Short mmCIF file of N, CA and C in Angstrom, two decimals:
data_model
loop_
_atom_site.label_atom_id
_atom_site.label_comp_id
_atom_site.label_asym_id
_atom_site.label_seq_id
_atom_site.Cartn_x
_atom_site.Cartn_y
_atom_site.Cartn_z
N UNK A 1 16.08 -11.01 6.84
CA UNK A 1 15.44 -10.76 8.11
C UNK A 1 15.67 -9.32 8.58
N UNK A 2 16.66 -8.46 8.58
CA UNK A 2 17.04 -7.56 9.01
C UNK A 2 16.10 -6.27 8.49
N UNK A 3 15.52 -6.81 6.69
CA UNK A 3 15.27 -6.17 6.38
C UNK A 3 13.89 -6.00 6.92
N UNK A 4 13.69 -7.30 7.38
CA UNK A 4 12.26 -7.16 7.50
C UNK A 4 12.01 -6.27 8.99
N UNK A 5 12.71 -6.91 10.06
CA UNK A 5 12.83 -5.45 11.04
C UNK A 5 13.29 -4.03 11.23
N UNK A 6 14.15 -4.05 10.19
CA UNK A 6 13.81 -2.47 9.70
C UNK A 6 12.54 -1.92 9.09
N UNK A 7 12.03 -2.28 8.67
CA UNK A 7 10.59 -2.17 7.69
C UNK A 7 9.47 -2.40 9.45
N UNK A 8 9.76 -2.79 10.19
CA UNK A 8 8.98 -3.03 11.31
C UNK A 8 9.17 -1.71 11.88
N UNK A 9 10.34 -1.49 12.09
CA UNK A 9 10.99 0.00 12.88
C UNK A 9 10.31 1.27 12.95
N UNK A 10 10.14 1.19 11.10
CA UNK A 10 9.37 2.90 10.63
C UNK A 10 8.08 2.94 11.13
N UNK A 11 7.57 1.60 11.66
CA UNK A 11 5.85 1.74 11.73
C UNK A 11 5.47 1.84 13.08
N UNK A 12 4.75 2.50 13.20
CA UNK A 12 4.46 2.82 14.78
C UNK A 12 2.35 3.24 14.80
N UNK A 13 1.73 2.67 16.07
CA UNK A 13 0.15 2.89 16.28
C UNK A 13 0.38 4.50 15.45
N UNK A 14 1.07 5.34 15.89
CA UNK A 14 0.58 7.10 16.31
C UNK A 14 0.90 7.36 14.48
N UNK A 15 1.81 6.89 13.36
CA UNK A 15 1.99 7.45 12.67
C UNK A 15 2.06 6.56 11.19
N UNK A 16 2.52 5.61 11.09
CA UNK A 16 2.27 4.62 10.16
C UNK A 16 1.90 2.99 10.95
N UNK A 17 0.44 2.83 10.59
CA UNK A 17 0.13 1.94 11.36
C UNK A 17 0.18 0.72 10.40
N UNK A 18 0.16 -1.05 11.05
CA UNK A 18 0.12 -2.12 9.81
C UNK A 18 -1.22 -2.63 10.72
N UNK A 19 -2.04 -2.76 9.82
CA UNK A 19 -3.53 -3.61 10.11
C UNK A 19 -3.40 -4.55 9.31
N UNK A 20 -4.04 -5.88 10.24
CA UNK A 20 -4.07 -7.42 10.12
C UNK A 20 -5.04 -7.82 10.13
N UNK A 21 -5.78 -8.54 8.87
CA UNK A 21 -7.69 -8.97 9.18
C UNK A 21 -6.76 -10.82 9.25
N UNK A 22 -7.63 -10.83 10.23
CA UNK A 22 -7.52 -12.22 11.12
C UNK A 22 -8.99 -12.74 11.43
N UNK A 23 -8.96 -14.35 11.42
CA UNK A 23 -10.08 -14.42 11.45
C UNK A 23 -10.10 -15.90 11.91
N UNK A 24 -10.35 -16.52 13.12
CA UNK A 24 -10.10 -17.45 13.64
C UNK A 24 -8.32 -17.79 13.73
N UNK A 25 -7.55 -17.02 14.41
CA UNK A 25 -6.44 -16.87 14.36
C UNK A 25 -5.59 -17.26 12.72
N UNK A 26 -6.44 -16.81 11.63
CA UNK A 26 -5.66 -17.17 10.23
C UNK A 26 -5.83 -15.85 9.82
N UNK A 27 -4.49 -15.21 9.64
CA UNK A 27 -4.08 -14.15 8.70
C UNK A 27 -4.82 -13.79 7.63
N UNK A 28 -5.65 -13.04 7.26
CA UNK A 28 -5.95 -13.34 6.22
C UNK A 28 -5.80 -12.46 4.82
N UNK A 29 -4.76 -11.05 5.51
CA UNK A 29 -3.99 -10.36 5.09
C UNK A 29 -3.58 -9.07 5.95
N UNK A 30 -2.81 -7.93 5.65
CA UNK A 30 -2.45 -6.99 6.02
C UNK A 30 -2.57 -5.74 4.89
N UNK A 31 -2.02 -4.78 5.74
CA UNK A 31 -2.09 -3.21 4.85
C UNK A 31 -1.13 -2.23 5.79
N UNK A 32 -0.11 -1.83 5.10
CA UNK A 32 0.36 -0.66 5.97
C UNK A 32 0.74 0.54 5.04
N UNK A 33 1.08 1.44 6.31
CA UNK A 33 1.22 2.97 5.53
C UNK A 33 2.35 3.05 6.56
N UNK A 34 3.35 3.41 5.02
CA UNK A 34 4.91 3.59 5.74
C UNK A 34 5.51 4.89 4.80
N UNK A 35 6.69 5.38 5.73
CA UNK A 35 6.88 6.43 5.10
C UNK A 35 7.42 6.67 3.48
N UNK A 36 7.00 7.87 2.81
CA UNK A 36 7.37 7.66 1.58
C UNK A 36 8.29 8.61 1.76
N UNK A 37 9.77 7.98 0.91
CA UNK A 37 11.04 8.42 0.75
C UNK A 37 11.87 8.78 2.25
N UNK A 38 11.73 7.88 3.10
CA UNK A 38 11.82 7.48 4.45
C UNK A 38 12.97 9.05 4.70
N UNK A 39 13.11 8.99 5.61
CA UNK A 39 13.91 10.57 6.24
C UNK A 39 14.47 11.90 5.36
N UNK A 40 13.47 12.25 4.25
CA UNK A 40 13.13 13.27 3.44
C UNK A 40 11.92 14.02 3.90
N UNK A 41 12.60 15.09 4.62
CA UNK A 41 11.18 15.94 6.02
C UNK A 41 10.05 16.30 4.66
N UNK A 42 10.51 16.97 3.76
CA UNK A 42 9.59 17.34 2.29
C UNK A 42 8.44 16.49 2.30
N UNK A 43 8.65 14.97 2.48
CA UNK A 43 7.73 14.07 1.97
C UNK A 43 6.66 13.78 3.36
N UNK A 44 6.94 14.58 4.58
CA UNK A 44 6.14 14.21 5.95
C UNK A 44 4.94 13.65 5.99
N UNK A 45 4.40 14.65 4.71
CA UNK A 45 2.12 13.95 4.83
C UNK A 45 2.26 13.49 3.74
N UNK A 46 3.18 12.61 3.71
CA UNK A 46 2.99 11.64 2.08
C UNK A 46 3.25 10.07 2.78
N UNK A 47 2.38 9.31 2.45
CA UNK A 47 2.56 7.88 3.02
C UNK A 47 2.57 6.95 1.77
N UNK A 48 3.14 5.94 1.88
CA UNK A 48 2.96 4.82 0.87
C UNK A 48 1.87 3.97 1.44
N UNK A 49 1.24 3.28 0.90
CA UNK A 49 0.08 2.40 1.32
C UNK A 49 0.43 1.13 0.53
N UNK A 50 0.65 -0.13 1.43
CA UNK A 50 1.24 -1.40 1.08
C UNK A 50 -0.32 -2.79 1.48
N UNK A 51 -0.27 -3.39 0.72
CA UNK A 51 -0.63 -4.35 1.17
C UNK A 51 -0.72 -5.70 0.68
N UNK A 52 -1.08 -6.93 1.22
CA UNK A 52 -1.01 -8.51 0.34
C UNK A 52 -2.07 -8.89 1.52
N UNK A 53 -2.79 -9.83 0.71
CA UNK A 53 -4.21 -10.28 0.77
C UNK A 53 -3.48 -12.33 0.05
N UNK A 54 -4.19 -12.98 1.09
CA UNK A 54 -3.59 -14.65 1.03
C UNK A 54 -4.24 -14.85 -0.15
N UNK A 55 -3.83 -15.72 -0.73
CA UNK A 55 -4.94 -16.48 -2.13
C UNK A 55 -6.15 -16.75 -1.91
N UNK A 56 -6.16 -17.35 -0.31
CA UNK A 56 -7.44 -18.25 -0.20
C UNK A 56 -8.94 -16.95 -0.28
N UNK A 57 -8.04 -15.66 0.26
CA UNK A 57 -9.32 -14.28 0.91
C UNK A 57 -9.05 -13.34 0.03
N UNK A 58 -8.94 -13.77 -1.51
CA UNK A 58 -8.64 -12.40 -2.39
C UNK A 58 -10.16 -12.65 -3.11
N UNK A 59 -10.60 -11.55 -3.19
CA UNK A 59 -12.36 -11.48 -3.71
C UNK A 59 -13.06 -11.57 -2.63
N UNK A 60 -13.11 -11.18 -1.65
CA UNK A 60 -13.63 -11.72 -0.65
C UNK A 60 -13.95 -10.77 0.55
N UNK A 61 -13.53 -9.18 0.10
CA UNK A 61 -13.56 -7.60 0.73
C UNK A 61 -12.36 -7.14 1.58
N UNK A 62 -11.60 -8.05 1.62
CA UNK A 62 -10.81 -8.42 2.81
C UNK A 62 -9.67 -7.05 2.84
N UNK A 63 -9.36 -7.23 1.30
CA UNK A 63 -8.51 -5.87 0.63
C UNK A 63 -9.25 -4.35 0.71
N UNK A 64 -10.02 -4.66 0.79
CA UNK A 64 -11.20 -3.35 0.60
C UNK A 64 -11.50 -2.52 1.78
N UNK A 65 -11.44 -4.08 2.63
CA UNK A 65 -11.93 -3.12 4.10
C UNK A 65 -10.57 -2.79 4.82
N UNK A 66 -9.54 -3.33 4.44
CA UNK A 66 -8.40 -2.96 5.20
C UNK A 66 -7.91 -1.91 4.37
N UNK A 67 -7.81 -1.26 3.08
CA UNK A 67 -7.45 -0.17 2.54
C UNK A 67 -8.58 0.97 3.30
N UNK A 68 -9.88 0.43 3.08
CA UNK A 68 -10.78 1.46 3.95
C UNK A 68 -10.57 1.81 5.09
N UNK A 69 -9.83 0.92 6.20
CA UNK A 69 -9.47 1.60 7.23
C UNK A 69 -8.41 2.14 7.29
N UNK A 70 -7.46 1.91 6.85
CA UNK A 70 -6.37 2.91 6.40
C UNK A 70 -6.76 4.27 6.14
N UNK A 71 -7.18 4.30 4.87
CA UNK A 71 -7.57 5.81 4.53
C UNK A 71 -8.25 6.47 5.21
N UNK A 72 -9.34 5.92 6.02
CA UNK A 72 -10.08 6.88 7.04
C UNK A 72 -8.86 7.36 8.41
N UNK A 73 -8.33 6.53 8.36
CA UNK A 73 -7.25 7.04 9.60
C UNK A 73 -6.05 8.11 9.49
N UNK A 74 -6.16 8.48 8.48
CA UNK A 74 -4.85 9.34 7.37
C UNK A 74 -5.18 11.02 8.23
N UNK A 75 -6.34 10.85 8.50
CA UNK A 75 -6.36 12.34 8.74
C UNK A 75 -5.89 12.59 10.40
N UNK A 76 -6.39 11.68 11.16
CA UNK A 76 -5.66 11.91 12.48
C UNK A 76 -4.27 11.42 12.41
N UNK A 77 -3.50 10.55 11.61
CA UNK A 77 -1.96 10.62 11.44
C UNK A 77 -1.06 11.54 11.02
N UNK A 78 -2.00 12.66 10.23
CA UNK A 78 -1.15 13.48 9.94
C UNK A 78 -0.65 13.58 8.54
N UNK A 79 -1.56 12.13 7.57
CA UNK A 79 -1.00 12.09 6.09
C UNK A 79 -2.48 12.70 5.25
N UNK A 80 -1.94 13.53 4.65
CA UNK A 80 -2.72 14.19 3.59
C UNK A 80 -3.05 13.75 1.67
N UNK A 81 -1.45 13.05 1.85
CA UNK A 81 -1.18 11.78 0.31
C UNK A 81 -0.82 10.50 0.97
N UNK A 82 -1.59 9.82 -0.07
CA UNK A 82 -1.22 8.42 -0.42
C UNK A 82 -0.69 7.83 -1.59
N UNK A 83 0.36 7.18 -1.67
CA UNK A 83 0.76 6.68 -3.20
C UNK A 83 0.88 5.05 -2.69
N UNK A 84 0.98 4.59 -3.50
CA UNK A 84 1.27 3.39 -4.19
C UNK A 84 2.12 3.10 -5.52
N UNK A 85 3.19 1.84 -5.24
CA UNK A 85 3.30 1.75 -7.12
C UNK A 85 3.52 0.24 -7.27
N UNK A 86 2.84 -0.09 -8.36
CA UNK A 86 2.71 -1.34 -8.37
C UNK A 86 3.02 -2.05 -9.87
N UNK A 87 3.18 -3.22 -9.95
CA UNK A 87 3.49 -3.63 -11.33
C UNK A 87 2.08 -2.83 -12.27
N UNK A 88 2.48 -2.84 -13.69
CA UNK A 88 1.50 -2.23 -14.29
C UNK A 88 0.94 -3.41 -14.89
N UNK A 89 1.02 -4.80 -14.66
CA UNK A 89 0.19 -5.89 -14.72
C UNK A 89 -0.47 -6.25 -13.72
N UNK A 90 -0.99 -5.88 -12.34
CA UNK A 90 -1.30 -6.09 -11.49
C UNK A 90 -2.36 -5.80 -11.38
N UNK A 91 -3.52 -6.06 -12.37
CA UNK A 91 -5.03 -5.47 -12.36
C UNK A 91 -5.69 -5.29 -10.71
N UNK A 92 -5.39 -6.43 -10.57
CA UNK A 92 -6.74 -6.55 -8.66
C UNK A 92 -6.08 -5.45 -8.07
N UNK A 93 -5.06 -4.86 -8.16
CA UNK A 93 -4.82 -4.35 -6.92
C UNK A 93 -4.65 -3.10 -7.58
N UNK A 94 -4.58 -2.80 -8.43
CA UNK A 94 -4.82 -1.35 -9.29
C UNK A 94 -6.39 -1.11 -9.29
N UNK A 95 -7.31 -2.02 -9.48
CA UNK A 95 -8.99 -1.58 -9.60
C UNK A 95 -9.06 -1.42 -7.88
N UNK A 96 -8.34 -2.05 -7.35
CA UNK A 96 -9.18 -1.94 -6.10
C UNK A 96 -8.63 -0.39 -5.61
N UNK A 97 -7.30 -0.09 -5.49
CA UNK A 97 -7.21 1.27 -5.23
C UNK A 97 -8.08 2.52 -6.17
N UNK A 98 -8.32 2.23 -7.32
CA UNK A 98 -8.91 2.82 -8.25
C UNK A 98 -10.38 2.95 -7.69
N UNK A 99 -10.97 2.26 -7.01
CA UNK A 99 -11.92 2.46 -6.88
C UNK A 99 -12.45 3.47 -5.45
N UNK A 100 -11.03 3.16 -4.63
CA UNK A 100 -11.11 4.70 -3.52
C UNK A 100 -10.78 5.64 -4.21
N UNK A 101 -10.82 6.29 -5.24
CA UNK A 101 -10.52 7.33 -6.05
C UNK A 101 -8.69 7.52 -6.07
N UNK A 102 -8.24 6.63 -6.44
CA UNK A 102 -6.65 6.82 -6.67
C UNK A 102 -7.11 6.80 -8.02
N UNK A 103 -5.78 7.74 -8.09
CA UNK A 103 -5.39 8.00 -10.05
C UNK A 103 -3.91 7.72 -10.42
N UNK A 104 -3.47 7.42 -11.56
CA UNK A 104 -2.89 7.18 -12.12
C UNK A 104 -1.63 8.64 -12.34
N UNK A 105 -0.55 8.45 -11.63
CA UNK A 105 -0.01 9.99 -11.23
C UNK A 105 1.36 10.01 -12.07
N UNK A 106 1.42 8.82 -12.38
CA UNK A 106 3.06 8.22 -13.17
C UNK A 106 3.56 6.98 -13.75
N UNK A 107 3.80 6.51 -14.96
CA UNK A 107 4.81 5.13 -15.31
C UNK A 107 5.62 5.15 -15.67
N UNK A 108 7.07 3.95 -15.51
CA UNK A 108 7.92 4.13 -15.78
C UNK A 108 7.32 2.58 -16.74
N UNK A 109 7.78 2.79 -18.00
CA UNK A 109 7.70 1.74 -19.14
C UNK A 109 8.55 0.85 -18.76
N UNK A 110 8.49 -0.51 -18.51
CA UNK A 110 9.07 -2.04 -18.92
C UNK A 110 10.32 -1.79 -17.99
N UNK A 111 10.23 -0.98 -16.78
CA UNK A 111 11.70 -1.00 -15.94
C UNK A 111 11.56 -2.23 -15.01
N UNK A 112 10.91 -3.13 -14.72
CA UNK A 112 10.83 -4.47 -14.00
C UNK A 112 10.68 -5.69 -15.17
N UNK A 113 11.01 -6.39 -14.51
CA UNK A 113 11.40 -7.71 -14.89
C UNK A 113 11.50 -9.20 -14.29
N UNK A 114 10.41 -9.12 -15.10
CA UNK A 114 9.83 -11.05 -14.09
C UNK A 114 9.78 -11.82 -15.17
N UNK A 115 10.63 -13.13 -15.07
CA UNK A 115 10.45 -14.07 -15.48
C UNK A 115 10.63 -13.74 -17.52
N UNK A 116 11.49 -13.16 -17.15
CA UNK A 116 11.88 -12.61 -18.97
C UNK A 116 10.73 -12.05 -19.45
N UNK A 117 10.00 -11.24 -18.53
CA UNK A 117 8.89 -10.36 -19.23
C UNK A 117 8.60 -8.98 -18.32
N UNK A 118 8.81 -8.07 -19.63
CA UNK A 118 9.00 -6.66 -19.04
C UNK A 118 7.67 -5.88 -18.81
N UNK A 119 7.46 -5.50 -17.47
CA UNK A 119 6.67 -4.81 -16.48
C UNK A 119 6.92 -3.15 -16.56
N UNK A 120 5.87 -2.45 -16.65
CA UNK A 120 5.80 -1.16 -16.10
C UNK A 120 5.91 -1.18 -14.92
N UNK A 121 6.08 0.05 -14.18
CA UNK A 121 5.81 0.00 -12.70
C UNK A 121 4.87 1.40 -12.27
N UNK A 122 3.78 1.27 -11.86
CA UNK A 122 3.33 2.74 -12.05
C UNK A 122 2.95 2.99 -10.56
N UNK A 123 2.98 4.88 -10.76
CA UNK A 123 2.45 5.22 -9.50
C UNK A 123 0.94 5.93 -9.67
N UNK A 124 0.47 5.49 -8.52
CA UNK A 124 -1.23 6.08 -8.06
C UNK A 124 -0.88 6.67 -6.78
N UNK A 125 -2.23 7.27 -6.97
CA UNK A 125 -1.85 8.35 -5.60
C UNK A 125 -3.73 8.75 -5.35
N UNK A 126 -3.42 9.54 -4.27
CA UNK A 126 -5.02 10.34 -4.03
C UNK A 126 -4.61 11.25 -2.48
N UNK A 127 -5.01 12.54 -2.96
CA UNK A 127 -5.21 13.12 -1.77
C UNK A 127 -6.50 13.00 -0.85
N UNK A 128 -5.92 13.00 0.77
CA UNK A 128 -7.21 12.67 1.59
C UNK A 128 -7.51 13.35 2.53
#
């Protein structure tokens, strides 16, 4: 829990915001942009971009339009990069950033580990 209100702490309307598509009061996912490499001034216009989309609303734009509003908002926050890093088995959510023009900026080979099977973890990015 603690962790999870710390992770609440860094985010604020003016600078890393979390957007919620709701839809008859059901969640039907989120997206936030939180700081990357948290109190490293170097990294200021660099944001991470997070998000999870429910089972029931994945295919369904839900991811699409909440990354879309994110990124259009980057420029009055003050972030100029976006990264992400995600398992390197994680197709949906690699095409879908891929398709706002994120690229492929870094992997680290088989350093995760799920379920006795070894994961890349890679980073994407895009300037905005």
């Amino acid at each position: 829990m603690e962790n999870k209100e710390n992770w609440l702490k860094e985010h604020s309307e003016e600078r890393y915001p979390i957007y919620v598509a709701e839809n008859n009061a059901e969640t039907e996912g989120w997206c936030s942009l939180s700081p990357f490499r948290y109190g490293r001034s170097a990294f200021d216009m660099t944001a991470e971009i997070s998000y999870s989309i429910s089972e029931a609303h994945r295919g369904k734009g839900v991811g699409t339009g909440l990354v879309e509003r994110a990124i259009s908002d980057c420029s009055h926050l003050g972030i100029e990069i976006i990264v992400s890093t995600l398992l390197g088995s994680n197709a949906p959510s690699m095409n879908l950033l891929l398709k706002f023009g994120f690229e492929e900026w870094g992997r680290l080979t088989g350093i995760a580990e799920i379920d006795a099977n070894r994961y890349d973890h890679t980073y994407i990015g895009k300037r905005v």
